[in-house]
Amino acid sequence: MSDIYAENMRRHEVESPISDTSFIPPSSSNSPPSPTIADIGTGTGLFLSRLAPNYPDAILHGFDISPNLYPPPDSLPPQISQSILDINDPPSSSLHKKYDLTHIRLLAAGIKPPRIETHRAESPHASQTRWSHSMGRM
């Protein structure tokens, strides 16, 4: 286990009790039975780890700019995968129209000003997402 992961687990443990299904938007009842969910800025994967028991048939994919905070893959539920994604770069076309839910939090500070204008249009979930959710202020 890397030191940065161990340090961030303290935050993970503090947030875990408050990061439950109460953060899922009400429209989630309209979601498909096996949704494909992206977590942008996943960090330690807390959101997806808490979501997994409630959506056992979901495909859960966490993205972050660096894998430094990712927990070991064998410590995650099998439906969770993790990938590197820099929100300041255009997303791969393979990600377009792929997700039913995109969970985004606190990314406004990390998006370079020239990209803010085009971010929404280039978002991999722009025209497919049925519901989305943001924790924190943007």
CSV table of C-alpha atoms in Angstrom, one decimal:
chain,number,residue,atom,x,y,z
A,1,MET,CA,0.0,0.0,0.0
A,2,SER,CA,1.5,3.4,-1.0
A,3,ASP,CA,1.9,6.1,1.6
A,4,ILE,CA,-0.4,8.5,-0.2
A,5,TYR,CA,-3.1,5.8,-0.3
A,6,ALA,CA,-2.7,5.2,3.5
A,7,GLU,CA,-2.9,8.9,4.2
A,8,ASN,CA,-6.0,9.3,2.2
A,9,MET,CA,-7.7,6.3,3.8
A,10,ARG,CA,-8.2,8.5,6.9
A,11,ARG,CA,-10.4,10.8,4.8
A,12,HIS,CA,-12.1,7.7,3.3
A,13,GLU,CA,-12.9,6.4,6.8
A,14,VAL,CA,-14.3,9.8,7.9
A,15,GLU,CA,-16.5,10.2,4.7
A,16,SER,CA,-17.7,6.6,4.5
A,17,PRO,CA,-20.5,6.9,7.1
A,18,ILE,CA,-21.9,10.0,5.4
A,19,SER,CA,-21.4,8.8,1.8
A,20,ASP,CA,-24.3,6.4,1.5
A,21,THR,CA,-27.3,6.1,-0.8
A,22,SER,CA,-28.8,9.3,0.6
A,23,PHE,CA,-26.5,11.0,-2.0
A,24,ILE,CA,-28.1,9.2,-4.9
A,25,PRO,CA,-30.4,11.5,-6.8
A,26,PRO,CA,-34.2,10.8,-6.6
A,27,SER,CA,-34.2,10.2,-10.4
A,28,SER,CA,-32.2,7.1,-9.8
A,29,SER,CA,-35.5,5.2,-9.6
A,30,ASN,CA,-35.7,5.8,-13.3
A,31,SER,CA,-32.3,4.3,-14.0
A,32,PRO,CA,-31.9,1.0,-15.9
A,33,PRO,CA,-31.6,-2.2,-13.8
A,34,SER,CA,-28.0,-2.6,-14.7
A,35,PRO,CA,-26.7,1.0,-15.1
A,36,THR,CA,-23.2,1.9,-16.3
A,37,ILE,CA,-21.9,4.6,-13.9
A,38,ALA,CA,-18.8,6.8,-14.2
A,39,ASP,CA,-17.2,8.5,-11.2
A,40,ILE,CA,-15.0,11.4,-12.4
A,41,GLY,CA,-12.4,12.3,-9.8
A,42,THR,CA,-12.8,8.9,-8.1
A,43,GLY,CA,-9.8,9.2,-5.8
A,44,THR,CA,-10.0,6.3,-3.3
A,45,GLY,CA,-13.1,5.0,-5.0
A,46,LEU,CA,-15.3,5.7,-2.0
A,47,PHE,CA,-18.4,6.6,-4.0
A,48,LEU,CA,-18.4,3.6,-6.2
A,49,SER,CA,-17.5,1.3,-3.3
A,50,ARG,CA,-20.6,2.5,-1.4
A,51,LEU,CA,-22.7,2.3,-4.5
A,52,ALA,CA,-21.8,-1.2,-5.4
A,53,PRO,CA,-23.9,-3.1,-2.8
A,54,ASN,CA,-27.0,-1.2,-3.9
A,55,TYR,CA,-26.4,-1.8,-7.6
A,56,PRO,CA,-24.9,-5.3,-7.8
A,57,ASP,CA,-25.5,-5.6,-11.5
A,58,ALA,CA,-24.1,-2.1,-12.3
A,59,ILE,CA,-20.9,-1.5,-14.2
A,60,LEU,CA,-18.9,1.0,-12.2
A,61,HIS,CA,-15.9,2.8,-13.6
A,62,GLY,CA,-13.8,5.3,-11.6
A,63,PHE,CA,-11.6,7.9,-13.4
A,64,ASP,CA,-8.9,10.1,-11.9
A,65,ILE,CA,-5.9,12.0,-13.2
A,66,SER,CA,-3.5,9.7,-11.3
A,67,PRO,CA,-3.8,6.2,-9.9
A,68,ASN,CA,-2.0,7.2,-6.7
A,69,LEU,CA,-5.2,7.1,-4.6
A,70,TYR,CA,-6.7,4.0,-6.1
A,71,PRO,CA,-7.1,1.2,-3.7
A,72,PRO,CA,-5.7,-2.2,-4.6
A,73,PRO,CA,-8.0,-3.8,-7.3
A,74,ASP,CA,-8.5,-6.9,-5.2
A,75,SER,CA,-10.0,-4.8,-2.4
A,76,LEU,CA,-12.8,-3.5,-4.6
A,77,PRO,CA,-16.1,-5.2,-5.6
A,78,PRO,CA,-15.7,-7.0,-9.0
A,79,GLN,CA,-17.9,-4.6,-10.9
A,80,ILE,CA,-15.6,-1.6,-10.2
A,81,SER,CA,-12.7,-0.7,-12.6
A,82,GLN,CA,-10.4,2.3,-12.5
A,83,SER,CA,-8.8,4.3,-15.3
A,84,ILE,CA,-6.7,7.4,-15.7
A,85,LEU,CA,-8.5,10.4,-17.2
A,86,ASP,CA,-7.4,14.0,-17.3
A,87,ILE,CA,-10.5,16.2,-17.4
A,88,ASN,CA,-8.4,18.9,-19.2
A,89,ASP,CA,-7.9,16.5,-22.2
A,90,PRO,CA,-10.6,15.6,-24.7
A,91,PRO,CA,-12.1,12.2,-23.7
A,92,SER,CA,-11.5,9.1,-25.9
A,93,SER,CA,-14.4,8.6,-28.3
A,94,SER,CA,-14.8,5.1,-26.8
A,95,LEU,CA,-16.3,6.8,-23.7
A,96,HIS,CA,-18.9,8.8,-25.6
A,97,LYS,CA,-22.5,7.8,-24.9
A,98,LYS,CA,-21.4,5.0,-22.6
A,99,TYR,CA,-22.7,6.0,-19.1
A,100,ASP,CA,-26.1,6.2,-17.6
A,101,LEU,CA,-24.9,8.2,-14.6
A,102,THR,CA,-21.9,10.4,-14.2
A,103,HIS,CA,-20.9,11.3,-10.7
A,104,ILE,CA,-18.7,14.5,-10.6
A,105,ARG,CA,-17.5,16.4,-7.6
A,106,LEU,CA,-15.3,19.4,-7.0
A,107,LEU,CA,-13.9,19.5,-10.5
A,108,ALA,CA,-14.4,23.2,-11.3
A,109,ALA,CA,-11.1,24.1,-9.7
A,110,GLY,CA,-9.2,21.5,-11.7
A,111,ILE,CA,-10.6,22.5,-15.1
A,112,LYS,CA,-8.4,25.0,-17.0
A,113,PRO,CA,-10.3,28.1,-18.0
A,114,PRO,CA,-10.1,27.5,-21.8
A,115,ARG,CA,-11.6,24.0,-21.3
A,116,ILE,CA,-14.6,25.1,-19.2
A,117,GLU,CA,-16.4,26.3,-22.4
A,118,THR,CA,-16.1,23.1,-24.3
A,119,HIS,CA,-16.1,20.6,-21.4
A,120,ARG,CA,-19.8,20.0,-21.5
A,121,ALA,CA,-20.0,19.4,-25.2
A,122,GLU,CA,-17.0,17.0,-25.2
A,123,SER,CA,-18.0,15.2,-22.1
A,124,PRO,CA,-18.1,11.4,-22.6
A,125,HIS,CA,-21.6,11.3,-21.2
A,126,ALA,CA,-23.0,14.5,-22.7
A,127,SER,CA,-25.7,13.0,-24.8
A,128,GLN,CA,-26.3,9.6,-23.1
A,129,THR,CA,-26.5,10.4,-19.4
A,130,ARG,CA,-30.0,9.9,-18.0
A,131,TRP,CA,-29.1,11.3,-14.6
A,132,SER,CA,-26.1,12.9,-13.0
A,133,HIS,CA,-25.0,13.9,-9.6
A,134,SER,CA,-22.5,16.3,-8.1
A,135,MET,CA,-21.4,16.3,-4.5
A,136,GLY,CA,-19.8,19.6,-3.3
A,137,ARG,CA,-19.8,23.1,-4.8
A,138,MET,CA,-18.8,24.0,-8.3
